[in-house]
Amino acid sequence: MIARGSPDGTEIVKGQTVSEVGIWGNRIGDKQITPEPEWGEEDRYMVGEKRPVRDVVLGSGHGHIMGMAVTRGKGRAVAMIGERWMRELFTAPYLANFSVNLKNFLGQGDHPEFRWANEDYKPGDIVLVKRSMHFNVTKLAKAVMEGVNGVVISYLGTLGTLGQHNTLDLMRALNIQIYYSIYGYVQDAKVDLTSLIYSASAYVNPGEVFKWRVKNSTDKVDKFFFTFSCQSDDISKVNPWKRWPVIKHALQLRSEGSYATPTGGILLMRIDADNIGITLELEDVYRHPWFDLRNQSAIDDWDNERLRHNLVPWTMFFGDIVFSCLQTKAVVKLNKDDMVFLQTYMDNVVKIMHNFRGSDWTTAGIEVFAVDIQIAAGWGHSGMPVLGHLPWQDSSTDIKDIKKTSNIGITHEFGHNLQNWAATLKWGTEVTNNVYHFIVRGHLVNLTAYGFNVSWAFGWHEVKQVIDIWKGTDYNGVNLGYYNWLGMLFGEGLLVNLWHETFHNRNSLNSEEKKVNFWLTKMCSETEHNVIPWQELWNFPIDNNTRTECAKYSCYFPDDALTQQVPDIVEKAISKVPGGCVRTPKKQVASKHDIFKGLYTHGQPWFSFL
């Protein structure tokens, strides 16, 4: 994997260090390795803000790592399975290739030398460790962490246990994890929410048999189902396919059993009842990095967890009411603080939407966001889960971009899942879901939420749309700017109150006319103004009862950057009102509801490992 010159050569030549599995050149046997770039692609070399990747896996198989290069503290270490390679380290061709590069990677000072761990070694030496040796583990681990010595470790192990010896103790002291699967672990799950699914925090390999045993259950076992994969789209009608058309499938639990799925994927559980619990023993599944915002120990251990279980392709991580399913490589780039911010933000987005709408997020169940190589429609879509193409995971894990732009795509799709149809007027399917941008931008990332020329609020193109509608005679609903304008003029409280009123009366608002007249009547009541002379410019189907109810209040007509563009239309509308209209609103409408309920809080852990 690291080579220079001819494989049969014995000449000692200073080689080019290669820091990961990737050879920068053509054929290794008879060509020189071209210099490695100072910085490669960020995903391959970097974590976040130019933080070097700590652990580089050189090879793996059968559930454990065959070779690994790591950085620990100020020092470095290389660990590889087997002993023969270490015995032959000073013979050809290792002497000309591997040993030279080990010195370059691990050595300290001008002339680093190899020394056995059970011999006297001095600062700058590279210490060689194998299982038969007895040495001071604490001393050597400290020397590595302080950058005084590098270390090369030869270890032996099977899929069972490595046993107890100094080599294993040293690897533990340096936190070198050589297993990426847990071949037997017990998981206790207490499901206390109306969500239908949750993750077992495990990945199932395609075609590989795994086993389970139910240790305990508070209800009948047949109320539990295994579900495989968080990629749920059926792409059978999409052409051409980039993956198998149907991946997600389910299996009803028995007290114990075994199963092999042809597609593999994140192992999920579906539950047919609330407030029940189950304890499972799983074998031959692969742990993915575990992060649970409800579990402080999972938070505290994340920076170790992302190194320990980073080889499975997919990871699901958990917030209070939002789960995310992304490629593992996108998740392990994030440190503990990044993960806490990201998952708290996702939770808060959904919670504040529920609070704004008037629904109860504590009983509404979870939302799930996932990405896939191919989806059924569009660049992303709503549903369970919200699905986006693979590049969505880059924007959804870009902390700086979220703080700068609020991750608009996610808000848009979650907005569809929580759409207030009673406030959605003609052609408004892609409108009212975006009203949630106002509260997300304004309260979660401190961006301007209301105003002319604000993107996803009231841009000038939307102002032009309003003016064009006013000049016509047809009713075609309203655009996003309409709702933003209400917030600009009367305050966000008006939108909150109207959203609650319409949502709680949604069953009776079953026609366009009923929705329009309910909306306008409540607007007049909340603002204490007759807004009909202004609102009828949208050509709403307004009935006489609404006109009579709103006529109890004084007329109001805005005077701002929009209305000043069409003075003739404004003057004509106001001239029809006896006594005219005031141009300044009587008050800012106060919200009757707490849209911040439960933000930055979380419940009990979703599950635990026993």
Coordinates of C-alpha atoms in Angstrom, one line a residue:
M1 CA 0.0 0.0 0.0
I2 CA 3.0 2.2 0.5
A3 CA 5.8 1.6 -2.0
R4 CA 8.6 3.1 -4.1
G5 CA 10.8 1.7 -6.8
S6 CA 11.0 -2.0 -7.8
P7 CA 9.5 -4.6 -5.5
D8 CA 12.7 -6.6 -5.9
G9 CA 15.0 -3.8 -5.1
T10 CA 17.1 -3.6 -1.9
E11 CA 18.4 0.0 -2.2
I12 CA 17.3 2.2 0.6
V13 CA 15.6 5.2 -0.9
K14 CA 13.7 7.9 1.0
G15 CA 10.1 7.4 0.0
Q16 CA 7.1 9.7 -0.2
T17 CA 4.8 9.3 2.7
V18 CA 1.3 8.4 1.8
S19 CA -1.3 9.3 4.5
E20 CA -4.3 7.4 3.3
V21 CA -5.4 4.6 1.1
G22 CA -4.7 6.2 -2.2
I23 CA -1.6 6.1 -4.4
W24 CA -0.9 9.3 -6.3
G25 CA 0.5 7.9 -9.5
N26 CA 0.1 4.9 -11.9
R27 CA 1.7 1.5 -11.4
I28 CA 3.4 1.0 -8.1
G29 CA 5.9 -1.6 -9.2
D30 CA 7.9 0.3 -11.7
K31 CA 6.9 3.9 -11.4
Q32 CA 7.7 6.7 -9.0
I33 CA 5.0 7.9 -6.7
T34 CA 4.1 11.4 -7.5
P35 CA 4.1 13.8 -4.6
E36 CA 0.9 13.8 -2.6
P37 CA -1.0 17.2 -2.8
E38 CA -0.6 19.4 0.2
W39 CA -4.4 19.4 0.5
G40 CA -6.6 17.0 -1.3
E41 CA -10.4 17.0 -1.6
E42 CA -11.9 18.2 1.7
D43 CA -14.0 15.1 2.3
R44 CA -10.9 12.9 2.1
Y45 CA -8.5 14.9 4.1
M46 CA -10.4 17.4 6.3
V47 CA -12.8 17.5 9.1
G48 CA -14.6 20.8 9.4
E49 CA -12.3 23.8 9.4
K50 CA -9.1 22.2 8.1
R51 CA -8.9 19.8 11.1
P52 CA -6.8 16.8 9.9
V53 CA -8.5 13.4 9.9
R54 CA -7.3 11.6 13.0
D55 CA -7.6 8.0 12.0
V56 CA -6.8 6.6 8.6
V57 CA -7.9 3.0 7.9
L58 CA -5.4 1.2 5.7
G59 CA -7.4 -2.0 5.3
S60 CA -10.4 -3.9 6.8
G61 CA -12.4 -7.0 6.6
H62 CA -14.4 -9.5 8.5
G63 CA -15.6 -7.0 11.1
H64 CA -12.3 -5.5 12.1
I65 CA -9.5 -3.2 10.9
M66 CA -6.4 -4.8 9.4
G67 CA -4.3 -1.6 9.5
M68 CA -4.6 1.9 10.9
A69 CA -2.6 5.1 11.1
V70 CA -3.7 7.5 13.8
T71 CA -2.8 10.7 15.5
R72 CA -3.0 10.8 19.3
G73 CA -2.2 14.0 21.1
K74 CA 1.0 15.3 19.6
G75 CA 2.2 11.9 18.4
R76 CA 1.4 9.2 15.9
A77 CA 0.9 5.5 15.8
V78 CA 0.5 2.7 13.2
A79 CA -1.3 -0.5 14.2
M80 CA -1.5 -3.6 11.8
I81 CA -2.7 -7.1 12.3
G82 CA -0.2 -10.0 12.3
E83 CA 3.4 -10.4 13.4
R84 CA 5.2 -11.7 10.3
W85 CA 5.4 -8.3 8.7
M86 CA 7.1 -6.9 11.9
R87 CA 9.6 -9.7 12.0
E88 CA 10.5 -9.0 8.4
L89 CA 10.5 -5.2 8.8
F90 CA 14.3 -5.0 8.4
T91 CA 14.5 -7.3 5.4
A92 CA 13.9 -6.6 1.7
P93 CA 11.6 -5.3 0.4
Y94 CA 10.3 -3.8 3.7
L95 CA 13.7 -2.2 4.5
A96 CA 13.6 -0.2 1.3
N97 CA 10.0 0.7 1.4
F98 CA 7.8 0.4 4.5
S99 CA 10.4 1.0 7.2
V100 CA 11.6 4.2 5.5
N101 CA 8.0 5.5 5.3
L102 CA 7.3 4.6 8.9
K103 CA 10.3 6.7 9.9
N104 CA 9.1 9.6 7.9
F105 CA 5.6 9.3 9.4
L106 CA 6.4 8.5 13.0
G107 CA 10.0 9.6 13.6
Q108 CA 11.0 12.5 15.8
G109 CA 14.3 14.4 15.3
D110 CA 16.9 14.0 12.5
H111 CA 17.8 10.4 12.9
P112 CA 14.9 8.3 14.4
E113 CA 15.7 4.7 15.1
F114 CA 13.6 1.6 15.6
R115 CA 13.7 0.2 19.2
W116 CA 11.7 -2.7 20.7
A117 CA 9.3 -1.7 23.5
N118 CA 11.0 -4.1 26.0
E119 CA 14.4 -2.4 25.4
D120 CA 15.6 1.0 26.4
Y121 CA 14.3 3.6 24.0
K122 CA 15.1 7.3 23.9
P123 CA 13.2 10.4 22.8
G124 CA 12.8 10.4 19.0
D125 CA 12.9 6.6 18.6
I126 CA 10.1 4.7 17.0
V127 CA 9.0 2.0 19.4
L128 CA 8.0 -1.4 18.0
V129 CA 5.4 -3.4 20.0
K130 CA 4.2 -7.0 19.6
R131 CA 2.1 -9.2 21.9
S132 CA 4.9 -11.3 23.4
M133 CA 6.5 -8.2 24.9
H134 CA 6.4 -6.9 28.5
F135 CA 6.8 -3.1 28.8
N136 CA 5.6 -0.1 30.7
V137 CA 2.2 0.7 29.0
T138 CA 1.7 4.0 30.9
K139 CA 5.2 5.3 30.1
L140 CA 4.9 4.5 26.3
A141 CA 1.4 5.8 26.0
K142 CA 2.4 9.1 27.6
A143 CA 5.5 9.4 25.3
V144 CA 3.3 8.9 22.2
M145 CA 0.7 11.5 23.4
E146 CA 3.4 14.0 24.1
G147 CA 5.0 13.5 20.7
V148 CA 8.2 12.2 22.2
N149 CA 8.0 8.8 20.5
G150 CA 6.1 7.2 17.6
V151 CA 4.9 3.6 18.0
V152 CA 4.3 0.7 15.6
I153 CA 1.9 -2.0 17.0
S154 CA 1.6 -5.5 15.8
Y155 CA -1.6 -7.1 17.2
L156 CA -3.3 -10.5 16.8
G157 CA -7.0 -11.1 17.2
T158 CA -10.0 -13.0 16.1
L159 CA -13.7 -12.0 15.9
G160 CA -13.9 -13.0 19.5
T161 CA -11.6 -11.3 22.0
L162 CA -8.0 -10.1 21.8
G163 CA -7.3 -11.3 25.3
Q164 CA -5.5 -9.5 28.0
H165 CA -1.9 -8.4 27.3
N166 CA 0.3 -5.3 27.1
T167 CA -0.4 -4.7 23.4
L168 CA -4.1 -4.5 24.0
D169 CA -3.6 -2.3 27.1
L170 CA -1.5 0.1 25.0
M171 CA -4.2 0.2 22.3
R172 CA -6.8 1.0 24.9
A173 CA -4.6 3.7 26.4
L174 CA -4.3 5.3 23.0
N175 CA -8.0 4.7 22.2
I176 CA -7.2 2.7 19.0
Q177 CA -10.4 0.9 18.1
I178 CA -9.8 -2.0 15.7
Y179 CA -13.4 -3.2 15.5
Y180 CA -16.1 -1.5 13.5
S181 CA -18.9 -3.9 14.3
I182 CA -20.5 -5.1 17.5
Y183 CA -21.2 -8.8 16.9
G184 CA -23.3 -9.1 20.0
Y185 CA -24.9 -6.3 21.9
V186 CA -28.1 -5.7 23.8
Q187 CA -30.3 -2.8 23.2
D188 CA -33.1 -1.6 25.5
A189 CA -35.8 0.6 23.9
K190 CA -38.6 2.4 25.6
V191 CA -40.9 4.0 23.1
D192 CA -42.8 6.8 24.7
L193 CA -43.8 8.8 21.6
T194 CA -46.3 8.2 18.8
S195 CA -43.6 7.8 16.3
L196 CA -43.9 4.6 14.3
I197 CA -40.2 4.0 13.8
Y198 CA -36.9 4.3 15.6
S199 CA -33.4 3.1 14.8
A200 CA -31.6 0.2 16.4
S201 CA -28.4 2.3 15.8
A202 CA -27.1 -0.6 13.6
Y203 CA -26.4 -1.3 10.0
V204 CA -27.2 -4.6 8.3
N205 CA -24.9 -5.7 5.5
P206 CA -26.6 -6.7 2.2
G207 CA -26.9 -10.5 1.9
E208 CA -25.4 -11.1 5.4
V209 CA -27.4 -13.1 8.0
F210 CA -28.0 -11.3 11.3
K211 CA -29.7 -12.7 14.4
W212 CA -31.9 -11.4 17.1
R213 CA -33.3 -12.5 20.4
V214 CA -36.0 -10.7 22.4
K215 CA -34.8 -10.6 26.0
N216 CA -37.8 -8.7 27.3
S217 CA -41.0 -7.0 26.0
T218 CA -43.8 -5.1 27.7
D219 CA -46.2 -6.2 25.0
K220 CA -46.7 -8.8 22.4
V221 CA -43.6 -9.3 20.2
D222 CA -45.7 -9.3 17.0
K223 CA -46.4 -5.6 17.6
F224 CA -42.7 -4.9 16.6
F225 CA -41.3 -5.0 13.1
F226 CA -37.8 -4.7 11.7
T227 CA -37.7 -2.2 8.8
F228 CA -34.6 -2.1 6.6
S229 CA -33.2 1.2 5.2
C230 CA -34.4 4.8 5.6
Q231 CA -34.4 5.2 1.8
S232 CA -38.1 4.6 1.2
D233 CA -38.8 5.9 -2.3
D234 CA -40.1 3.5 -5.0
I235 CA -38.2 4.6 -8.2
S236 CA -39.6 1.9 -10.4
K237 CA -41.1 4.5 -12.7
V238 CA -37.9 6.6 -12.9
N239 CA -35.5 6.0 -15.8
P240 CA -32.7 5.1 -15.7
W241 CA -32.2 3.5 -12.2
K242 CA -29.2 4.4 -10.1
R243 CA -30.2 1.9 -7.4
W244 CA -32.6 -1.1 -7.0
P245 CA -36.1 0.4 -7.4
V246 CA -37.4 -0.7 -4.0
I247 CA -35.2 -0.9 -1.0
K248 CA -37.2 -0.4 2.2
H249 CA -39.0 -3.6 3.5
A250 CA -40.2 -4.9 6.8
L251 CA -40.1 -8.1 8.9
Q252 CA -42.5 -8.9 11.8
L253 CA -40.6 -9.9 14.9
R254 CA -40.6 -13.3 16.5
S255 CA -39.0 -14.0 19.9
E256 CA -35.8 -15.0 18.0
G257 CA -34.7 -15.5 14.5
S258 CA -32.3 -14.8 11.7
Y259 CA -32.6 -12.9 8.4
A260 CA -30.6 -11.8 5.4
T261 CA -31.8 -8.8 3.4
P262 CA -30.6 -8.4 -0.2
T263 CA -30.4 -4.6 0.1
G264 CA -29.1 -4.0 3.7
G265 CA -29.4 -0.6 5.3
I266 CA -30.0 1.0 8.6
L267 CA -31.9 -1.3 10.9
L268 CA -35.1 0.4 12.0
M269 CA -37.9 -0.8 14.2
R270 CA -41.6 -0.1 13.6
I271 CA -44.0 -0.3 16.5
D272 CA -47.7 -0.7 16.4
A273 CA -48.5 0.6 19.8
D274 CA -47.5 3.5 22.1
N275 CA -45.7 3.4 25.4
I276 CA -44.2 0.0 25.1
G277 CA -40.7 -1.3 25.5
I278 CA -38.5 -4.0 24.2
T279 CA -35.0 -5.3 25.0
L280 CA -33.2 -7.0 22.0
E281 CA -30.0 -8.9 21.6
L282 CA -28.6 -8.4 18.1
E283 CA -25.8 -10.4 16.5
D284 CA -23.8 -9.8 13.3
V285 CA -25.0 -6.3 12.8
Y286 CA -22.7 -3.3 12.5
R287 CA -22.8 -0.4 14.8
H288 CA -22.9 3.0 13.1
P289 CA -21.8 6.1 15.1
W290 CA -24.3 6.8 17.8
F291 CA -25.5 10.3 18.6
D292 CA -28.7 10.9 20.6
L293 CA -29.5 14.5 21.7
R294 CA -31.6 13.0 24.5
N295 CA -28.6 11.1 25.9
Q296 CA -25.8 13.1 27.5
S297 CA -23.4 10.2 27.5
A298 CA -23.9 9.8 23.7
I299 CA -23.1 13.5 23.3
D300 CA -20.0 13.4 25.5
D301 CA -18.6 10.4 23.7
W302 CA -19.3 11.5 20.1
D303 CA -15.7 12.5 19.3
N304 CA -14.7 8.9 20.1
E305 CA -17.8 7.4 18.6
R306 CA -17.2 8.9 15.2
L307 CA -13.8 7.4 15.1
R308 CA -14.8 4.0 16.5
H309 CA -17.7 3.1 14.1
N310 CA -17.0 5.2 11.0
L311 CA -16.8 2.4 8.3
V312 CA -20.5 1.6 7.7
P313 CA -22.0 3.5 4.8
W314 CA -25.0 5.0 6.5
T315 CA -25.7 6.6 9.9
M316 CA -28.9 7.7 11.6
F317 CA -28.6 10.2 14.4
F318 CA -31.3 11.3 16.8
G319 CA -32.7 14.6 18.1
D320 CA -35.8 15.2 20.3
I321 CA -38.3 14.9 17.5
V322 CA -36.2 14.8 14.3
F323 CA -34.0 11.9 13.1
S324 CA -31.5 12.3 10.3
C325 CA -30.1 9.5 8.0
L326 CA -27.0 10.5 6.1
Q327 CA -23.9 8.9 4.7
T328 CA -21.5 8.2 7.5
K329 CA -18.7 10.2 5.8
A330 CA -20.8 13.3 6.0
V331 CA -21.6 12.8 9.7
V332 CA -18.2 12.0 11.1
K333 CA -16.8 15.3 9.9
L334 CA -18.8 17.0 12.6
N335 CA -17.5 17.3 16.1
K336 CA -19.6 17.2 19.2
D337 CA -20.5 20.9 19.3
D338 CA -21.4 20.8 15.6
M339 CA -23.7 17.8 16.2
V340 CA -25.4 19.4 19.1
F341 CA -26.0 22.6 17.1
L342 CA -27.2 20.7 14.0
Q343 CA -29.6 18.4 15.8
T344 CA -30.9 21.1 18.1
Y345 CA -31.5 23.3 15.1
M346 CA -33.4 20.6 13.3
D347 CA -35.6 19.9 16.3
N348 CA -36.3 23.6 16.8
V349 CA -37.3 24.1 13.2
V350 CA -40.0 21.4 13.5
K351 CA -41.0 22.5 17.0
I352 CA -41.5 26.1 16.1
M353 CA -43.5 25.1 13.1
H354 CA -45.9 23.1 15.2
N355 CA -46.1 26.0 17.7
F356 CA -46.8 28.4 14.9
R357 CA -49.5 26.2 13.4
G358 CA -51.2 25.3 16.7
S359 CA -50.4 21.5 16.6
D360 CA -48.8 19.7 19.5
W361 CA -45.3 18.4 18.7
T362 CA -45.2 16.3 21.8
T363 CA -47.8 13.9 20.4
A364 CA -47.3 14.5 16.6
G365 CA -44.5 12.0 16.2
I366 CA -41.0 12.3 14.8
E367 CA -39.9 13.8 11.5
V368 CA -37.1 12.1 9.5
F369 CA -34.7 13.6 7.0
A370 CA -32.7 11.3 4.7
V371 CA -30.7 11.5 1.5
D372 CA -30.5 9.0 -1.3
I373 CA -28.6 8.5 -4.6
Q374 CA -31.9 8.6 -6.4
I375 CA -35.4 9.7 -5.3
A376 CA -38.9 9.4 -6.9
A377 CA -39.4 13.0 -7.8
G378 CA -37.7 16.4 -7.9
W379 CA -34.5 17.5 -6.2
G380 CA -36.1 16.8 -2.8
H381 CA -39.6 16.1 -1.5
S382 CA -41.6 16.0 1.6
G383 CA -43.0 12.9 3.3
M384 CA -41.8 10.3 5.8
P385 CA -38.9 10.7 5.4
V386 CA -38.2 14.0 3.8
L387 CA -35.8 12.9 1.1
G388 CA -33.2 14.8 -0.8
H389 CA -30.5 13.9 -3.3
L390 CA -27.0 13.2 -1.9
P391 CA -25.8 16.8 -2.2
W392 CA -28.5 17.8 0.4
Q393 CA -26.3 16.2 3.1
D394 CA -23.6 18.8 2.4
S395 CA -25.9 21.8 2.9
S396 CA -27.7 20.1 5.8
T397 CA -24.4 19.6 7.7
D398 CA -22.8 22.9 6.7
I399 CA -23.0 24.8 10.0
K400 CA -21.8 28.1 8.6
D401 CA -24.3 28.0 5.8
I402 CA -27.2 27.1 8.1
K403 CA -26.4 30.1 10.2
K404 CA -26.2 32.2 7.1
T405 CA -29.2 31.0 5.0
S406 CA -31.2 28.8 7.5
N407 CA -31.1 25.7 5.3
I408 CA -34.1 26.8 3.2
G409 CA -34.6 23.5 1.5
I410 CA -35.2 21.6 4.7
T411 CA -37.6 24.2 6.0
H412 CA -39.5 24.1 2.7
E413 CA -40.0 20.3 2.8
F414 CA -40.8 20.1 6.5
G415 CA -43.2 23.0 5.8
H416 CA -45.0 20.7 3.4
N417 CA -45.3 18.0 6.0
L418 CA -46.8 20.6 8.4
Q419 CA -48.7 22.6 5.9
N420 CA -51.8 24.4 7.2
W421 CA -54.2 23.6 4.4
A422 CA -57.0 25.7 6.0
A423 CA -54.8 28.8 5.3
T424 CA -53.7 27.6 1.9
L425 CA -55.6 29.4 -0.8
K426 CA -55.8 28.8 -4.5
W427 CA -52.5 27.7 -6.1
G428 CA -51.0 27.9 -2.6
T429 CA -49.4 24.5 -2.2
E430 CA -45.9 26.0 -2.7
V431 CA -46.7 29.1 -0.7
T432 CA -48.0 28.4 2.8
N433 CA -45.3 25.8 3.4
N434 CA -42.8 28.6 3.0
V435 CA -44.5 30.9 5.5
Y436 CA -42.5 28.9 8.1
H437 CA -39.4 30.5 6.7
F438 CA -40.3 33.7 8.4
I439 CA -40.2 32.3 11.9
V440 CA -37.2 30.0 11.3
R441 CA -35.1 32.8 9.8
G442 CA -36.2 35.4 12.3
H443 CA -35.9 33.4 15.5
L444 CA -33.5 30.5 15.0
V445 CA -30.7 32.1 13.0
N446 CA -31.4 35.8 13.6
L447 CA -31.9 36.8 9.9
T448 CA -34.3 39.4 8.5
A449 CA -37.7 37.7 8.2
Y450 CA -40.1 40.5 7.1
G451 CA -39.4 43.2 4.5
F452 CA -39.4 44.1 0.9
N453 CA -36.5 42.6 -1.2
V454 CA -36.0 39.8 1.4
S455 CA -35.5 36.4 -0.3
W456 CA -38.2 33.9 0.5
A457 CA -40.2 36.7 2.0
F458 CA -41.3 39.6 -0.1
G459 CA -38.9 40.0 -3.0
W460 CA -39.5 42.7 -5.7
H461 CA -40.6 40.1 -8.2
E462 CA -43.4 39.2 -5.7
V463 CA -44.3 42.9 -5.3
K464 CA -44.7 43.0 -9.1
Q465 CA -46.9 39.9 -9.0
V466 CA -49.2 41.6 -6.4
I467 CA -49.5 44.7 -8.6
D468 CA -50.3 42.6 -11.7
I469 CA -53.0 40.9 -9.8
W470 CA -54.5 44.2 -8.6
K471 CA -54.6 45.3 -12.2
G472 CA -56.6 42.2 -13.3
T473 CA -60.0 40.8 -12.5
D474 CA -59.3 37.2 -11.8
Y475 CA -58.9 35.5 -8.5
N476 CA -55.7 33.4 -8.4
G477 CA -54.9 33.1 -4.7
V478 CA -51.9 34.9 -3.1
N479 CA -48.2 34.7 -3.2
L480 CA -45.7 34.4 -0.3
G481 CA -45.2 38.1 -0.2
Y482 CA -48.9 38.5 0.8
Y483 CA -48.3 36.7 4.1
N484 CA -45.0 38.5 4.7
W485 CA -46.7 41.8 4.1
L486 CA -49.2 41.1 6.8
G487 CA -46.3 40.4 9.2
M488 CA -44.6 43.7 8.1
L489 CA -47.7 45.8 8.7
F490 CA -49.3 44.2 11.8
G491 CA -46.5 42.1 13.3
E492 CA -45.9 38.4 13.4
G493 CA -48.6 38.0 16.1
L494 CA -51.3 38.4 13.4
L495 CA -49.9 35.4 11.4
V496 CA -49.6 33.3 14.5
N497 CA -53.1 34.0 15.6
L498 CA -54.6 33.4 12.1
W499 CA -52.6 30.2 11.6
H500 CA -54.0 28.9 14.9
E501 CA -57.6 29.9 14.1
T502 CA -57.6 28.3 10.7
F503 CA -55.8 25.1 11.8
H504 CA -58.3 24.5 14.7
N505 CA -61.2 25.2 12.4
R506 CA -59.8 23.2 9.5
N507 CA -62.6 20.6 9.4
S508 CA -65.2 23.2 8.6
L509 CA -63.1 25.1 6.1
N510 CA -63.6 22.7 3.2
S511 CA -64.0 25.2 0.3
E512 CA -62.2 28.1 -1.1
E513 CA -65.0 30.5 -0.2
K514 CA -65.2 29.3 3.4
K515 CA -61.4 29.6 3.8
V516 CA -61.3 33.1 2.3
N517 CA -64.2 34.5 4.3
F518 CA -63.0 33.0 7.6
W519 CA -59.5 34.3 7.0
L520 CA -60.7 37.9 6.3
T521 CA -63.2 38.0 9.1
K522 CA -60.5 36.9 11.6
M523 CA -58.1 39.4 10.1
C524 CA -60.5 42.3 10.7
S525 CA -61.1 41.1 14.2
E526 CA -57.4 40.7 15.1
T527 CA -56.3 44.1 13.6
E528 CA -59.5 46.0 14.6
H529 CA -59.6 47.4 11.1
N530 CA -61.8 47.0 8.0
V531 CA -59.3 45.5 5.6
I532 CA -61.8 44.6 2.9
P533 CA -61.2 47.7 0.6
W534 CA -57.5 46.7 0.5
Q535 CA -58.0 42.9 0.4
E536 CA -60.6 42.8 -2.3
L537 CA -57.9 44.0 -4.8
W538 CA -56.9 40.3 -4.9
N539 CA -60.4 39.6 -6.3
F540 CA -61.2 37.3 -3.3
P541 CA -64.7 35.7 -3.3
I542 CA -65.9 37.8 -0.4
D543 CA -69.5 37.3 0.9
N544 CA -71.8 39.9 2.4
N545 CA -71.5 38.5 6.0
T546 CA -67.7 39.1 5.9
R547 CA -68.2 42.6 4.6
T548 CA -70.8 43.4 7.3
E549 CA -68.6 42.0 10.0
C550 CA -65.5 43.9 8.9
A551 CA -67.5 47.2 8.4
K552 CA -67.7 47.5 12.2
Y553 CA -64.1 48.7 12.2
S554 CA -62.4 51.7 10.7
C555 CA -60.9 51.2 7.2
Y556 CA -57.1 50.7 6.8
F557 CA -55.1 50.8 3.6
P558 CA -51.3 50.5 3.6
D559 CA -49.0 53.4 2.6
D560 CA -45.6 52.0 1.8
A561 CA -43.1 51.1 -1.0
L562 CA -45.7 48.9 -2.7
T563 CA -48.8 51.0 -2.7
Q564 CA -46.8 54.1 -3.6
Q565 CA -46.1 52.4 -7.0
V566 CA -49.8 52.3 -7.9
P567 CA -51.4 55.6 -6.5
D568 CA -54.3 55.4 -9.0
I569 CA -55.4 52.0 -7.8
V570 CA -55.0 53.0 -4.2
E571 CA -57.0 56.2 -4.5
K572 CA -59.8 54.4 -6.5
A573 CA -60.1 51.8 -3.7
I574 CA -60.2 54.3 -0.9
S575 CA -62.6 56.6 -2.7
K576 CA -65.3 53.9 -2.3
V577 CA -65.1 54.0 1.5
P578 CA -67.2 56.6 3.3
G579 CA -64.9 58.6 5.4
G580 CA -61.8 57.2 3.7
C581 CA -59.1 54.9 5.3
V582 CA -56.4 55.4 7.8
R583 CA -52.9 54.7 6.4
T584 CA -51.2 53.7 9.7
P585 CA -52.4 50.5 11.5
K586 CA -54.0 51.0 14.9
K587 CA -51.7 48.5 16.6
Q588 CA -49.3 45.6 16.3
V589 CA -51.1 42.4 16.9
A590 CA -49.8 40.5 19.9
S591 CA -49.5 36.7 19.6
K592 CA -51.9 34.7 21.8
H593 CA -49.7 31.7 21.6
D594 CA -46.1 30.7 22.6
I595 CA -44.2 29.8 19.5
F596 CA -41.1 29.0 21.5
K597 CA -42.6 26.2 23.6
G598 CA -40.1 23.4 24.2
L599 CA -37.3 24.8 22.1
Y600 CA -33.9 23.7 23.3
T601 CA -35.4 21.0 25.5
H602 CA -35.4 17.2 25.1
G603 CA -37.0 14.1 26.6
Q604 CA -35.6 10.9 27.9
P605 CA -33.1 8.9 25.8
W606 CA -34.5 7.0 22.9
F607 CA -32.8 3.8 23.8
S608 CA -29.7 2.4 25.6
F609 CA -27.0 -0.2 25.1
L610 CA -26.9 -2.8 27.9

